[in-house]
Coordinates of C-alpha atoms (C1' of nucleotides) in Angstrom, one line a residue:
Chain L
M293 CA -0.1 0.1 -0.1
S294 CA 1.4 3.3 -0.9
G295 CA 0.4 6.5 0.7
P296 CA -0.5 9.7 -1.1
H297 CA 2.8 10.1 -2.8
H298 CA 3.2 13.2 -4.7
D299 CA 6.9 13.4 -5.5
T300 CA 8.0 16.1 -7.8
G301 CA 9.2 14.1 -10.8
P302 CA 12.8 14.2 -11.9
D303 CA 12.0 16.2 -15.0
G304 CA 10.5 19.0 -13.1
G305 CA 7.0 18.0 -13.9
Q306 CA 4.8 15.3 -12.4
A307 CA 4.3 12.4 -14.8
L308 CA 1.1 10.7 -14.7
G309 CA 1.2 6.9 -14.9
P310 CA -1.0 4.9 -17.1
Q311 CA -3.2 4.1 -14.2
Q312 CA -3.7 7.8 -13.5
L313 CA -4.1 8.7 -17.1
G314 CA -6.9 6.1 -17.5
A315 CA -8.6 7.2 -14.3
Y316 CA -8.4 10.9 -15.4
F317 CA -9.8 10.3 -18.9
A318 CA -12.6 7.9 -17.9
L319 CA -13.5 10.3 -15.1
M320 CA -13.7 13.4 -17.4
E321 CA -15.4 11.7 -20.2
A322 CA -18.0 10.0 -17.9
V323 CA -18.9 13.2 -16.1
S324 CA -19.1 15.0 -19.4
M325 CA -21.6 12.4 -20.7
L326 CA -23.6 12.4 -17.6
Q327 CA -23.9 16.2 -17.6
H328 CA -25.1 16.1 -21.1
Q329 CA -27.7 13.5 -20.5
V330 CA -28.9 15.4 -17.5
E331 CA -29.2 18.5 -19.4
Q332 CA -31.2 16.7 -22.1
Q333 CA -33.7 15.4 -19.5
L334 CA -34.1 18.8 -17.7
R335 CA -34.8 20.5 -21.0
T336 CA -37.1 17.9 -22.1
E337 CA -39.2 17.6 -19.0
G338 CA -39.0 21.1 -17.5
D339 CA -37.5 23.3 -20.0
I340 CA -34.7 24.4 -17.8
S341 CA -31.0 24.1 -17.8
Y342 CA -28.8 22.3 -15.3
V343 CA -27.7 25.7 -13.8
Q344 CA -31.3 26.8 -13.4
F345 CA -32.1 23.4 -11.8
Q346 CA -29.3 23.8 -9.3
L347 CA -30.6 27.3 -8.4
L348 CA -34.1 26.0 -7.9
A349 CA -32.7 23.1 -5.9
R350 CA -30.9 25.4 -3.6
L351 CA -33.8 27.6 -3.0
A352 CA -36.2 24.7 -2.6
T353 CA -34.0 23.1 0.2
A354 CA -33.2 26.3 1.8
D355 CA -34.8 27.5 4.9
G356 CA -35.8 30.9 3.6
P357 CA -34.7 33.3 0.9
L358 CA -31.1 33.7 -0.1
T359 CA -29.0 36.5 -1.3
M360 CA -27.7 36.5 -4.8
T361 CA -24.2 35.9 -3.5
Q362 CA -25.3 32.9 -1.3
L363 CA -27.2 31.6 -4.3
A364 CA -24.3 31.9 -6.7
D365 CA -21.8 30.1 -4.4
G366 CA -20.9 26.9 -6.0
V367 CA -23.1 27.2 -9.0
V368 CA -21.6 29.9 -11.3
Y369 CA -18.3 31.4 -11.5
S370 CA -19.5 35.0 -12.0
R371 CA -22.1 37.1 -10.4
S372 CA -23.2 38.4 -13.7
G373 CA -24.0 34.9 -14.8
L374 CA -26.3 34.6 -11.8
T375 CA -28.0 37.9 -12.5
Y376 CA -28.8 36.6 -16.0
Q377 CA -30.1 33.4 -14.9
A378 CA -32.2 35.0 -12.1
G379 CA -33.6 37.2 -14.5
L380 CA -34.8 34.3 -16.7
L381 CA -36.2 32.5 -13.6
E382 CA -38.0 35.5 -12.4
K383 CA -39.4 36.2 -15.9
A384 CA -40.7 32.7 -15.9
G385 CA -42.4 33.1 -12.5
L386 CA -40.3 30.6 -10.8
I387 CA -38.6 32.8 -8.3
T388 CA -39.0 36.3 -6.9
R389 CA -36.4 38.9 -6.3
G390 CA -36.9 41.7 -3.6
P391 CA -34.8 44.0 -1.6
S392 CA -33.7 42.9 1.8
P393 CA -34.9 44.6 4.8
D394 CA -31.6 44.6 6.5
D395 CA -29.3 45.6 3.6
E396 CA -30.9 47.5 0.9
R397 CA -28.2 46.7 -1.6
A398 CA -28.8 43.0 -1.1
T399 CA -31.2 41.2 -3.2
L400 CA -33.2 38.4 -1.6
V401 CA -34.3 35.5 -3.8
A402 CA -37.2 33.2 -3.0
I403 CA -38.7 30.3 -4.9
T404 CA -42.4 30.6 -5.9
E405 CA -45.0 27.8 -5.8
D406 CA -44.6 27.4 -9.4
G407 CA -40.9 27.0 -9.0
Q408 CA -41.4 24.3 -6.3
A409 CA -43.9 22.7 -8.4
L410 CA -41.5 22.6 -11.4
F411 CA -38.6 21.4 -9.2
G412 CA -40.8 18.6 -7.9
R413 CA -41.8 17.8 -11.5
V414 CA -38.3 17.4 -12.8
L415 CA -36.5 15.9 -9.9
P416 CA -37.7 12.3 -10.4
G417 CA -36.5 12.4 -14.0
H418 CA -33.3 13.9 -12.9
T419 CA -32.9 11.1 -10.2
E420 CA -33.8 8.4 -12.8
V421 CA -31.2 9.5 -15.3
T422 CA -28.5 9.7 -12.6
H423 CA -29.4 6.3 -11.4
R424 CA -29.6 4.7 -14.9
L425 CA -26.4 6.3 -16.1
L426 CA -24.2 6.5 -13.1
F427 CA -25.3 4.0 -10.4
E428 CA -26.6 1.2 -12.3
P429 CA -23.2 -0.5 -13.2
L430 CA -22.0 0.1 -9.6
T431 CA -22.3 -1.9 -6.5
D432 CA -22.9 -0.4 -3.1
D433 CA -19.2 -0.8 -2.3
D434 CA -18.3 1.0 -5.5
V435 CA -20.6 3.9 -4.6
H436 CA -19.1 3.9 -1.1
H437 CA -15.6 4.1 -2.5
L438 CA -16.6 6.7 -5.1
G439 CA -18.1 9.0 -2.7
D440 CA -15.1 8.6 -0.3
I441 CA -12.6 9.4 -3.0
M442 CA -14.4 12.3 -4.5
T443 CA -15.2 13.8 -1.2
R444 CA -11.6 13.7 -0.4
V445 CA -10.6 15.2 -3.7
R446 CA -13.2 17.9 -3.4
D447 CA -12.1 18.9 0.1
H448 CA -8.7 18.9 -1.0
M449 CA -9.5 21.3 -3.8
R450 CA -11.4 23.7 -1.7
A451 CA -8.4 23.9 0.6
Q452 CA -6.1 24.8 -2.2
P453 CA -5.2 28.5 -2.1
P454 CA -6.2 30.3 -5.3
R455 CA -3.3 30.7 -7.7
S456 CA -3.9 34.3 -8.0
A457 CA -5.0 37.0 -5.7
A458 CA -8.6 37.2 -4.9
P459 CA -10.4 39.7 -7.0
R460 CA -12.7 40.2 -4.2
K461 CA -13.1 39.1 -0.6
R462 CA -14.6 35.7 -0.4
R463 CA -17.4 35.0 1.9
P464 CA -16.2 32.3 4.2
S465 CA -19.7 30.8 5.0
P466 CA -19.7 27.5 3.5
V467 CA -23.2 26.3 3.8
S468 CA -23.7 22.6 4.0
S469 CA -24.6 21.7 0.4
P470 CA -27.9 19.9 0.5
L471 CA -27.9 20.1 -3.3
P472 CA -25.7 19.8 -6.3
S473 CA -23.1 22.5 -6.3
A474 CA -20.9 22.5 -9.3
Q475 CA -18.1 24.5 -8.1
A476 CA -16.7 27.1 -5.8
Chain M
M274 CA -37.2 1.6 -24.6
S275 CA -37.9 1.1 -21.1
G276 CA -35.1 0.5 -18.6
P277 CA -34.9 -1.7 -15.8
H278 CA -38.0 -1.7 -13.6
H279 CA -36.9 -1.3 -10.1
D280 CA -39.9 0.7 -8.9
T281 CA -39.2 1.8 -5.4
G282 CA -41.9 4.4 -5.1
P283 CA -45.3 5.4 -6.1
D284 CA -44.1 8.1 -8.3
G285 CA -42.1 5.9 -10.5
G286 CA -38.7 7.3 -9.7
Q287 CA -35.6 5.7 -8.2
A288 CA -34.7 7.2 -4.9
L289 CA -31.1 7.9 -4.4
G290 CA -29.7 7.0 -1.0
P291 CA -27.6 9.4 1.0
Q292 CA -24.6 7.5 0.0
Q293 CA -25.3 8.0 -3.6
L294 CA -26.3 11.6 -3.2
G295 CA -23.0 12.3 -1.5
A296 CA -21.0 10.5 -4.2
Y297 CA -23.0 12.2 -6.9
F298 CA -22.4 15.8 -5.5
A299 CA -18.9 15.3 -4.6
L300 CA -18.2 13.9 -8.0
M301 CA -19.9 16.7 -10.0
E302 CA -18.3 19.5 -7.8
A303 CA -14.9 18.0 -7.9
V304 CA -14.8 17.6 -11.6
S305 CA -16.2 21.2 -12.2
M306 CA -13.5 22.6 -10.0
L307 CA -10.8 20.6 -11.8
Q308 CA -12.0 21.7 -15.1
H309 CA -12.0 25.2 -14.0
Q310 CA -8.5 25.2 -12.7
V311 CA -7.2 23.3 -15.8
E312 CA -8.8 25.9 -18.0
Q313 CA -7.1 28.7 -16.0
Q314 CA -3.6 27.0 -16.5
L315 CA -4.1 26.5 -20.2
R316 CA -5.1 29.9 -20.7
T317 CA -2.3 31.4 -18.7
E318 CA 0.5 29.2 -20.1
G319 CA -0.6 28.6 -23.7
D320 CA -3.5 31.0 -24.4
I321 CA -5.8 28.0 -25.3
S322 CA -9.0 26.7 -23.9
Y323 CA -9.5 23.2 -22.6
V324 CA -11.3 22.2 -25.8
Q325 CA -8.4 23.5 -27.9
F326 CA -6.1 21.5 -25.8
Q327 CA -8.2 18.3 -26.2
L328 CA -8.1 18.8 -30.0
L329 CA -4.4 19.3 -30.0
A330 CA -3.8 16.4 -27.9
R331 CA -5.8 14.2 -30.1
L332 CA -3.9 15.3 -33.1
A333 CA -0.6 15.1 -31.4
T334 CA -1.1 11.5 -30.4
A335 CA -2.8 10.3 -33.5
D336 CA -0.9 8.5 -36.2
G337 CA -1.9 10.9 -39.0
P338 CA -4.3 13.6 -39.9
L339 CA -7.9 13.1 -38.7
T340 CA -11.2 14.1 -40.2
M341 CA -13.3 16.7 -38.5
T342 CA -15.8 14.0 -37.4
Q343 CA -13.2 11.8 -35.9
L344 CA -11.7 14.8 -34.2
A345 CA -14.9 16.0 -32.7
D346 CA -15.8 12.6 -31.2
G347 CA -15.8 12.9 -27.6
V348 CA -14.7 16.4 -27.4
V349 CA -17.7 18.5 -28.5
Y350 CA -21.3 17.7 -28.9
S351 CA -21.8 19.7 -32.1
R352 CA -20.2 19.7 -35.4
S353 CA -20.4 23.4 -35.6
G354 CA -18.5 23.8 -32.4
L355 CA -15.6 22.0 -33.9
T356 CA -15.8 24.1 -37.1
Y357 CA -15.5 27.2 -35.0
Q358 CA -12.6 25.8 -32.8
A359 CA -10.8 24.4 -36.0
G360 CA -11.1 27.8 -37.5
L361 CA -9.4 29.5 -34.5
L362 CA -6.7 26.9 -34.3
E363 CA -5.9 27.2 -38.0
K364 CA -5.7 31.0 -37.8
A365 CA -3.3 30.6 -35.0
G366 CA -1.1 28.3 -37.2
L367 CA -1.4 25.3 -34.8
I368 CA -3.3 23.1 -37.3
T369 CA -3.9 22.8 -40.9
R370 CA -7.1 21.8 -42.8
G371 CA -7.1 20.4 -46.3
P372 CA -9.3 18.3 -48.5
S373 CA -9.1 14.5 -48.3
P374 CA -8.0 12.7 -51.4
D375 CA -10.5 9.9 -50.9
D376 CA -13.6 11.9 -49.8
E377 CA -13.5 15.3 -51.2
R378 CA -16.3 16.4 -48.7
A379 CA -14.2 15.4 -45.8
T380 CA -11.6 17.8 -44.2
L381 CA -8.4 16.4 -43.0
V382 CA -7.0 18.0 -40.0
A383 CA -3.3 17.9 -39.1
I384 CA -1.2 19.4 -36.3
T385 CA 1.7 21.7 -37.3
E386 CA 5.1 22.0 -35.7
D387 CA 3.9 25.1 -33.9
G388 CA 0.9 23.1 -32.6
Q389 CA 3.0 20.2 -31.3
A390 CA 5.4 22.7 -29.7
L391 CA 2.6 24.5 -27.9
F392 CA 1.2 21.1 -26.9
G393 CA 4.5 20.1 -25.4
R394 CA 4.8 23.4 -23.7
V395 CA 1.5 23.3 -21.9
L396 CA 1.4 19.6 -21.2
P397 CA 3.6 19.7 -18.1
G398 CA 1.5 22.3 -16.5
H399 CA -1.6 20.3 -17.3
T400 CA -0.2 17.4 -15.7
E401 CA 0.9 19.4 -12.7
V402 CA -2.4 20.7 -12.0
T403 CA -4.1 17.5 -12.5
H404 CA -1.7 15.8 -10.1
R405 CA -1.9 18.5 -7.6
L406 CA -5.7 18.8 -7.5
L407 CA -6.8 15.3 -8.3
F408 CA -4.2 12.7 -7.4
E409 CA -2.4 14.3 -4.5
P410 CA -4.9 13.2 -1.9
L411 CA -5.2 9.8 -3.4
T412 CA -3.5 6.6 -2.7
D413 CA -2.4 4.3 -5.6
D414 CA -5.3 2.1 -4.4
D415 CA -7.7 5.0 -4.7
V416 CA -6.5 5.7 -8.3
H417 CA -7.0 2.1 -9.2
H418 CA -10.5 2.0 -7.7
L419 CA -11.4 5.3 -9.4
G420 CA -10.2 4.2 -12.7
D421 CA -12.1 1.0 -12.5
I422 CA -15.2 2.6 -11.4
M423 CA -15.2 5.4 -13.9
T424 CA -14.3 3.0 -16.7
R425 CA -17.1 0.9 -16.0
V426 CA -19.5 3.9 -15.8
R427 CA -18.2 5.3 -19.0
D428 CA -18.5 2.0 -20.9
H429 CA -22.1 1.7 -19.5
M430 CA -23.0 5.1 -20.7
R431 CA -21.5 4.4 -24.1
A432 CA -23.6 1.3 -24.4
Q433 CA -26.8 3.2 -23.6
P434 CA -28.8 3.5 -26.8
P435 CA -29.5 7.0 -27.8
R436 CA -32.8 8.3 -26.5
S437 CA -33.9 9.4 -30.1
A438 CA -33.6 5.9 -31.7
A439 CA -37.2 5.1 -32.2
P440 CA -39.6 7.3 -30.3
R441 CA -41.3 10.1 -32.3
K442 CA -41.0 13.7 -31.5
R443 CA -43.2 14.7 -28.6
R444 CA -43.1 18.3 -28.1
P445 CA -40.5 20.3 -30.1
S446 CA -40.9 23.6 -28.4
P447 CA -37.3 24.9 -28.0
V448 CA -38.2 27.6 -25.8
S449 CA -35.5 28.5 -23.4
S450 CA -36.1 32.1 -22.1
P451 CA -39.8 31.8 -21.5
L452 CA -40.1 28.8 -19.3
P453 CA -43.6 27.4 -19.7
S454 CA -45.5 27.3 -16.4
A455 CA -47.5 24.4 -17.9
Q456 CA -49.6 23.1 -15.2
A457 CA -49.3 19.4 -16.3
Chain K
dC14 C1' -22.1 64.9 9.9
dC15 C1' -19.0 63.9 5.7
dG16 C1' -15.6 61.6 2.9
dT17 C1' -13.7 57.3 1.9
dC18 C1' -13.6 52.6 1.2
dG19 C1' -15.7 48.0 1.0
dT20 C1' -19.7 45.2 -0.4
dG21 C1' -23.9 43.6 -3.4
dC22 C1' -25.7 43.6 -7.5
dT23 C1' -26.3 44.9 -12.4
dT24 C1' -25.0 46.4 -17.2
dC25 C1' -22.3 45.9 -21.1
dG26 C1' -19.2 43.8 -24.6
dA27 C1' -16.6 39.8 -26.0
dA28 C1' -16.2 35.0 -26.8
dG29 C1' -17.9 30.3 -27.0
dT30 C1' -21.6 26.7 -27.7
dT31 C1' -25.6 24.7 -29.9
dG32 C1' -29.3 23.2 -33.3
dA33 C1' -31.2 24.0 -37.6
dA34 C1' -30.6 24.9 -42.2
dG35 C1' -27.8 24.7 -46.3
dC36 C1' -24.2 23.1 -49.7
dA37 C1' -21.2 19.7 -51.9
dA38 C1' -19.8 15.0 -52.5
dT39 C1' -20.8 10.0 -52.0
dT40 C1' -23.5 5.9 -51.9
dA41 C1' -27.7 3.1 -52.5
dC42 C1' -30.7 1.2 -55.8
dG43 C1' -33.4 0.6 -59.9
Chain A
dC121 C1' -26.4 5.8 -65.7
dG122 C1' -30.0 8.7 -63.0
dT123 C1' -32.3 9.9 -59.1
dA124 C1' -32.8 9.9 -54.1
dA125 C1' -31.0 9.4 -49.6
dT126 C1' -26.8 9.9 -46.8
dT127 C1' -22.7 11.9 -45.1
dG128 C1' -19.2 15.7 -44.0
dC129 C1' -18.8 20.1 -43.1
dT130 C1' -19.9 25.1 -42.9
dT131 C1' -22.9 29.1 -41.9
dC132 C1' -26.2 31.5 -39.2
dA133 C1' -29.0 33.1 -35.3
dA134 C1' -30.1 32.6 -30.7
dC135 C1' -28.4 31.9 -26.0
dT136 C1' -25.1 31.6 -22.2
dT137 C1' -21.1 32.7 -19.7
dC138 C1' -17.5 35.6 -18.0
dG139 C1' -14.7 39.8 -16.7
dA140 C1' -14.6 44.6 -16.2
dA141 C1' -16.8 48.8 -15.2
dG142 C1' -20.5 51.0 -12.9
dC143 C1' -24.1 52.2 -9.5
dA144 C1' -26.0 52.2 -4.9
dC145 C1' -26.0 51.2 -0.2
dG146 C1' -23.5 50.4 4.3
dA147 C1' -19.6 50.8 7.6
dC148 C1' -15.8 53.6 9.5
dG149 C1' -12.8 57.3 10.9
dG150 C1' -12.2 62.2 11.2

DNA sequence: CCGTCGTGCTTCGAAGTTGAAGCAATTACG
DNA sequence: CGTAATTGCTTCAACTTCGAAGCACGACGG
């Protein structure tokens, strides 16, 4: 058993072994395919994108309204992207945006009944696709391993310091993600 | 085509257990973060996108020139996307496009020396990022498991018949902005 | 109070992706 | 051969995303 060795290679770079290359490629391709299929399903059944689904999911499982910043965390990389998507969702009547009583510069976002209804309508299909494509060929043991491995990787990545200076101060309030968060 | 009938609930959906949910979320978030970091590195060191890197990689490791279709396979989901990217790469002098002697409608794409040089220049950084973010917290055993699991998942997905095989079109309403609040 | 800085969100322009439509070459089939 | 269906690629319009710049509010320090 070897530990998590990460020696710097003799050539200055880190060479990836065949085992690692295979894992890397399979991982990226499989996730890419899964994402694509999930998008198809969400578009077909609910006419929403994966990003919009994630936003609805966050709002549906949150206790109350969220600010734009809280909502964006882990779903999109830019605030402007969230502004755009929130505009679409609001226009569709799935969410509402209103000023915060405390901070008038903040915008509180809440899910509407239509939004919850839509979320409930597409969730089974989402689950079905995920199950059929991802979990069907896996044993319980595999799932356990996968979760353990990817959780460790994710936490490791989160702990990595940003390569460049933070353009703006980050909000260190990591909310327990009850729903899919694509990235931080 | 109806899949496996493992009906576990009255709503016809497959419920995902906590173990599966955790694995799913960690998987998606970790890959998303990894992709983002890789894009940053490629943009910084070589001024190319991840897609462009993948295309160069395919050409660099292929025996000879590839057709557009062969090149697109597994990298982009639309042919037009490849046309666009190939245009950029050709303009940058990294690849060449020419007609095929056999099929005159086909376009053969080959990598130039500049393209190979650029690929060789950014590859170490790519490897380094992948190693640092993905493999550093993993043991050799983990990598083996991950590769095994994801390879099975990928092959399983590849074997899945396209959803558009037989069924007729149901509702071709490609509305993206105005989300229909259709009360089913 | 008042000026300054930091924070929350939006607007704007640039770049990339997709699906549908279109064109040219090839193959299938009488 | 001759016509029709198919294949390979490109063009085009619509949509999405991001980063930089901008606006408005809130927190401090004088």
